[in-house]
PDB file of C-alpha atoms in Angstrom:
ATOM      1  CA  UNK A1304     -18.878 117.927  50.443  1.00 52.00           C
ATOM      2  CA  UNK A1305     -19.762 117.530  46.729  1.00 49.00           C
ATOM      3  CA  UNK A1306     -18.423 121.041  46.043  1.00 51.00           C
ATOM      4  CA  UNK A1307     -15.105 120.216  47.742  1.00 46.00           C
ATOM      5  CA  UNK A1308     -14.820 116.954  45.769  1.00 47.00           C
ATOM      6  CA  UNK A1309     -15.645 118.754  42.477  1.00 46.00           C
ATOM      7  CA  UNK A1310     -13.068 121.474  43.199  1.00 46.00           C
ATOM      8  CA  UNK A1311     -10.453 118.825  44.046  1.00 42.00           C
ATOM      9  CA  UNK A1312     -11.209 116.916  40.817  1.00 44.00           C
ATOM     10  CA  UNK A1313     -10.940 120.086  38.683  1.00 44.00           C
ATOM     11  CA  UNK A1314      -7.643 121.128  40.280  1.00 44.00           C
ATOM     12  CA  UNK A1315      -6.245 117.599  39.755  1.00 42.00           C
ATOM     13  CA  UNK A1316      -7.191 117.714  36.060  1.00 40.00           C
ATOM     14  CA  UNK A1317      -5.598 121.143  35.668  1.00 40.00           C
ATOM     15  CA  UNK A1318      -2.398 119.922  37.334  1.00 37.00           C
ATOM     16  CA  UNK A1319      -2.330 116.852  35.052  1.00 35.00           C
ATOM     17  CA  UNK A1320      -2.698 119.070  31.967  1.00 36.00           C
ATOM     18  CA  UNK A1321       0.205 121.270  33.096  1.00 34.00           C
ATOM     19  CA  UNK A1322       2.397 118.231  33.867  1.00 31.00           C
ATOM     20  CA  UNK A1323       1.619 116.700  30.455  1.00 30.00           C
ATOM     21  CA  UNK A1324       2.566 119.853  28.566  1.00 30.00           C
ATOM     22  CA  UNK A1325       5.869 120.150  30.472  1.00 32.00           C
ATOM     23  CA  UNK A1326       6.772 116.499  29.756  1.00 31.00           C
ATOM     24  CA  UNK A1327       5.969 116.932  26.046  1.00 32.00           C
ATOM     25  CA  UNK A1328       8.655 119.603  25.605  1.00 32.00           C
ATOM     26  CA  UNK A1329      11.080 119.335  22.714  1.00 31.00           C
ATOM     27  CA  UNK A1330      14.340 117.585  23.645  1.00 32.00           C
ATOM     28  CA  UNK A1331      17.568 119.607  23.698  1.00 32.00           C
ATOM     29  CA  UNK A1332      19.122 120.296  20.271  1.00 34.00           C
ATOM     30  CA  UNK A1333      22.044 117.872  20.680  1.00 36.00           C
ATOM     31  CA  UNK A1334      19.921 114.892  21.732  1.00 37.00           C
ATOM     32  CA  UNK A1335      18.668 112.531  19.021  1.00 39.00           C
ATOM     33  CA  UNK A1336      14.947 112.599  18.327  1.00 37.00           C
ATOM     34  CA  UNK A1337      13.344 109.180  18.756  1.00 38.00           C
ATOM     35  CA  UNK A1338      10.663 108.414  16.154  1.00 39.00           C
ATOM     36  CA  UNK A1339       8.653 105.194  15.601  1.00 41.00           C
ATOM     37  CA  UNK A1340      10.026 103.134  12.736  1.00 41.00           C
ATOM     38  CA  UNK A1341       8.200 102.374   9.530  1.00 48.00           C
ATOM     39  CA  UNK A1342       8.986  98.660  10.114  1.00 44.00           C
ATOM     40  CA  UNK A1343       5.750  97.724  11.865  1.00 44.00           C
ATOM     41  CA  UNK A1344       5.918 100.673  14.247  1.00 42.00           C
ATOM     42  CA  UNK A1345       7.864  98.769  16.904  1.00 39.00           C
ATOM     43  CA  UNK A1346      11.490  99.696  16.275  1.00 45.00           C
ATOM     44  CA  UNK A1347      12.541 103.225  17.239  1.00 51.00           C
ATOM     45  CA  UNK A1348      15.198 105.157  15.396  1.00 66.00           C
ATOM     46  CA  UNK A1349      17.149 108.278  16.165  1.00 83.00           C
ATOM     47  CA  UNK A1350      17.182 111.059  13.606  1.00 87.00           C
ATOM     48  CA  UNK A1351      20.826 112.086  13.179  1.00 90.00           C
ATOM     49  CA  UNK A1352      20.453 114.556  10.307  1.00 90.00           C
ATOM     50  CA  UNK A1353      17.647 115.965   8.166  1.00 92.00           C
ATOM     51  CA  UNK A1354      18.848 118.904   6.106  1.00 94.00           C
ATOM     52  CA  UNK A1355      18.473 120.670   2.766  1.00 96.00           C
ATOM     53  CA  UNK A1356      21.791 121.993   1.435  1.00 96.00           C
ATOM     54  CA  UNK A1357      22.465 124.442  -1.398  1.00 96.00           C
ATOM     55  CA  UNK A1358      25.949 124.796  -2.850  1.00 97.00           C
ATOM     56  CA  UNK A1359      28.014 126.347  -5.654  1.00 97.00           C
ATOM     57  CA  UNK A1360      30.242 123.674  -7.176  1.00 96.00           C
ATOM     58  CA  UNK A1361      30.593 121.671  -3.967  1.00 97.00           C
ATOM     59  CA  UNK A1362      28.952 121.239  -0.590  1.00 96.00           C
ATOM     60  CA  UNK A1363      29.153 119.189   2.582  1.00 96.00           C
ATOM     61  CA  UNK A1364      27.005 118.000   5.451  1.00 96.00           C
ATOM     62  CA  UNK A1365      27.916 115.861   8.451  1.00 95.00           C
ATOM     63  CA  UNK A1366      26.387 113.979  11.351  1.00 93.00           C
ATOM     64  CA  UNK A1367      27.497 112.067  14.443  1.00 93.00           C
ATOM     65  CA  UNK A1368      26.841 108.320  14.719  1.00 92.00           C
ATOM     66  CA  UNK A1369      27.110 106.951  18.243  1.00 88.00           C
ATOM     67  CA  UNK A1370      25.954 103.395  17.631  1.00 84.00           C
ATOM     68  CA  UNK A1371      22.655 101.835  18.498  1.00 79.00           C
ATOM     69  CA  UNK A1372      21.910  99.946  15.300  1.00 83.00           C
ATOM     70  CA  UNK A1373      21.937 100.124  11.550  1.00 89.00           C
ATOM     71  CA  UNK A1374      22.728 103.400   9.843  1.00 91.00           C
ATOM     72  CA  UNK A1375      20.198 104.566   7.249  1.00 92.00           C
ATOM     73  CA  UNK A1376      21.319 107.169   4.746  1.00 93.00           C
ATOM     74  CA  UNK A1377      19.180 109.040   2.193  1.00 95.00           C
ATOM     75  CA  UNK A1378      20.242 111.646  -0.358  1.00 96.00           C
ATOM     76  CA  UNK A1379      18.169 113.344  -3.061  1.00 97.00           C
ATOM     77  CA  UNK A1380      19.412 115.674  -5.782  1.00 97.00           C
ATOM     78  CA  UNK A1381      16.966 118.601  -5.603  1.00 97.00           C
ATOM     79  CA  UNK A1382      18.977 120.666  -8.110  1.00 96.00           C
ATOM     80  CA  UNK A1383      18.818 120.810 -11.900  1.00 96.00           C
ATOM     81  CA  UNK A1384      22.147 119.085 -12.724  1.00 96.00           C
ATOM     82  CA  UNK A1385      23.876 115.797 -11.952  1.00 97.00           C
ATOM     83  CA  UNK A1386      26.378 115.714  -9.090  1.00 97.00           C
ATOM     84  CA  UNK A1387      28.704 113.175  -7.491  1.00 98.00           C
ATOM     85  CA  UNK A1388      28.582 112.392  -3.789  1.00 97.00           C
ATOM     86  CA  UNK A1389      30.504 110.407  -1.227  1.00 97.00           C
ATOM     87  CA  UNK A1390      29.739 109.423   2.352  1.00 96.00           C
ATOM     88  CA  UNK A1391      32.859 108.865   4.446  1.00 95.00           C
ATOM     89  CA  UNK A1392      33.470 107.015   7.707  1.00 92.00           C
ATOM     90  CA  UNK A1393      34.941 108.900  10.672  1.00 94.00           C
ATOM     91  CA  UNK A1394      38.413 107.673   9.584  1.00 92.00           C
ATOM     92  CA  UNK A1395      37.985 109.229   6.108  1.00 92.00           C
ATOM     93  CA  UNK A1396      37.397 106.010   4.136  1.00 92.00           C
ATOM     94  CA  UNK A1397      34.490 105.974   1.678  1.00 93.00           C
ATOM     95  CA  UNK A1398      31.377 104.150   2.782  1.00 93.00           C
ATOM     96  CA  UNK A1399      29.462 104.841  -0.445  1.00 94.00           C
ATOM     97  CA  UNK A1400      29.832 107.148  -3.425  1.00 95.00           C
ATOM     98  CA  UNK A1401      28.387 107.703  -6.852  1.00 96.00           C
ATOM     99  CA  UNK A1402      26.706 110.051  -9.306  1.00 97.00           C
ATOM    100  CA  UNK A1403      23.142 111.265  -8.807  1.00 97.00           C
ATOM    101  CA  UNK A1404      21.027 112.732 -11.604  1.00 97.00           C
ATOM    102  CA  UNK A1405      18.775 115.745 -10.999  1.00 97.00           C
ATOM    103  CA  UNK A1406      15.575 114.719  -9.221  1.00 97.00           C
ATOM    104  CA  UNK A1407      16.910 111.243  -8.325  1.00 97.00           C
ATOM    105  CA  UNK A1408      17.593 109.783  -4.887  1.00 97.00           C
ATOM    106  CA  UNK A1409      19.602 107.012  -3.252  1.00 96.00           C
ATOM    107  CA  UNK A1410      18.836 105.155  -0.020  1.00 95.00           C
ATOM    108  CA  UNK A1411      21.139 102.818   1.873  1.00 93.00           C
ATOM    109  CA  UNK A1412      21.118 100.854   5.118  1.00 92.00           C
ATOM    110  CA  UNK A1413      24.454  99.858   6.633  1.00 91.00           C
ATOM    111  CA  UNK A1414      25.288  97.588   9.573  1.00 90.00           C
ATOM    112  CA  UNK A1415      28.402  99.623  10.392  1.00 89.00           C
ATOM    113  CA  UNK A1416      28.403  98.907  14.118  1.00 86.00           C
ATOM    114  CA  UNK A1417      28.356  95.116  13.727  1.00 84.00           C
ATOM    115  CA  UNK A1418      31.037  95.185  11.032  1.00 83.00           C
ATOM    116  CA  UNK A1419      33.373  97.851  12.473  1.00 84.00           C
ATOM    117  CA  UNK A1420      32.428  98.026  16.163  1.00 85.00           C
ATOM    118  CA  UNK A1421      33.256 101.218  18.023  1.00 88.00           C
ATOM    119  CA  UNK A1422      35.500 102.425  15.195  1.00 88.00           C
ATOM    120  CA  UNK A1423      32.241 103.178  13.331  1.00 91.00           C
ATOM    121  CA  UNK A1424      31.336 105.812  15.959  1.00 93.00           C
ATOM    122  CA  UNK A1425      32.017 109.434  15.128  1.00 94.00           C
ATOM    123  CA  UNK A1426      31.522 112.073  12.464  1.00 96.00           C
ATOM    124  CA  UNK A1427      30.337 110.958   9.012  1.00 95.00           C
ATOM    125  CA  UNK A1428      30.724 113.490   6.210  1.00 97.00           C
ATOM    126  CA  UNK A1429      28.859 113.801   2.922  1.00 97.00           C
ATOM    127  CA  UNK A1430      30.715 115.575   0.148  1.00 97.00           C
ATOM    128  CA  UNK A1431      28.851 116.668  -3.013  1.00 98.00           C
ATOM    129  CA  UNK A1432      30.295 118.271  -6.159  1.00 97.00           C
ATOM    130  CA  UNK A1433      29.337 118.926  -9.752  1.00 96.00           C
ATOM    131  CA  UNK A1434      31.594 119.143 -12.794  1.00 94.00           C
ATOM    132  CA  UNK A1435      31.007 122.778 -13.786  1.00 95.00           C
ATOM    133  CA  UNK A1436      30.951 124.633 -10.448  1.00 96.00           C
ATOM    134  CA  UNK A1437      27.310 125.655 -10.849  1.00 96.00           C
ATOM    135  CA  UNK A1438      24.635 125.966  -8.164  1.00 97.00           C
ATOM    136  CA  UNK A1439      23.009 122.802  -6.879  1.00 97.00           C
ATOM    137  CA  UNK A1440      21.095 121.467  -3.913  1.00 97.00           C
ATOM    138  CA  UNK A1441      20.363 118.233  -2.107  1.00 97.00           C
ATOM    139  CA  UNK A1442      18.223 116.818   0.671  1.00 96.00           C
ATOM    140  CA  UNK A1443      19.955 114.487   3.110  1.00 95.00           C
ATOM    141  CA  UNK A1444      18.912 112.483   6.123  1.00 94.00           C
ATOM    142  CA  UNK A1445      20.573 109.908   8.335  1.00 93.00           C
ATOM    143  CA  UNK A1446      19.051 107.726  11.028  1.00 91.00           C
ATOM    144  CA  UNK A1447      20.279 105.172  13.522  1.00 89.00           C
ATOM    145  CA  UNK A1448      17.870 102.242  13.470  1.00 81.00           C
ATOM    146  CA  UNK A1449      17.741 100.258  16.688  1.00 71.00           C
ATOM    147  CA  UNK A1450      17.351  96.556  15.887  1.00 53.00           C
TER     148      UNK A1450
END
């Protein structure tokens, strides 16, 4: 009887290990990745974009915002020259823009959903350019922070 119980216990543990590894699979590419927030570890956020972009003269990156809380935006100039950038709403209006020196970064948090409602949902585009058409690069990330 002890051998049967031991065999049953071992097979149950093996089944649990297989079930755990299946449930821990990476979500599909189009789904947002939920990560614990740095605000006390209790507020989740969805990673909308995390990308390094290289460009010659100008470059773009974009992400989809579907609501769910504040929009956090981060951009860092990883190149050797200053560039100008703009982040535009889905309707094409500027949300934020400015120059960014080499090695510098900007971070913003916007309450776009509360202010603009469902018109804030859609594709946001970041446009970057420098004055002389030379090579440059930037790191960008965007997150939807659930309040």
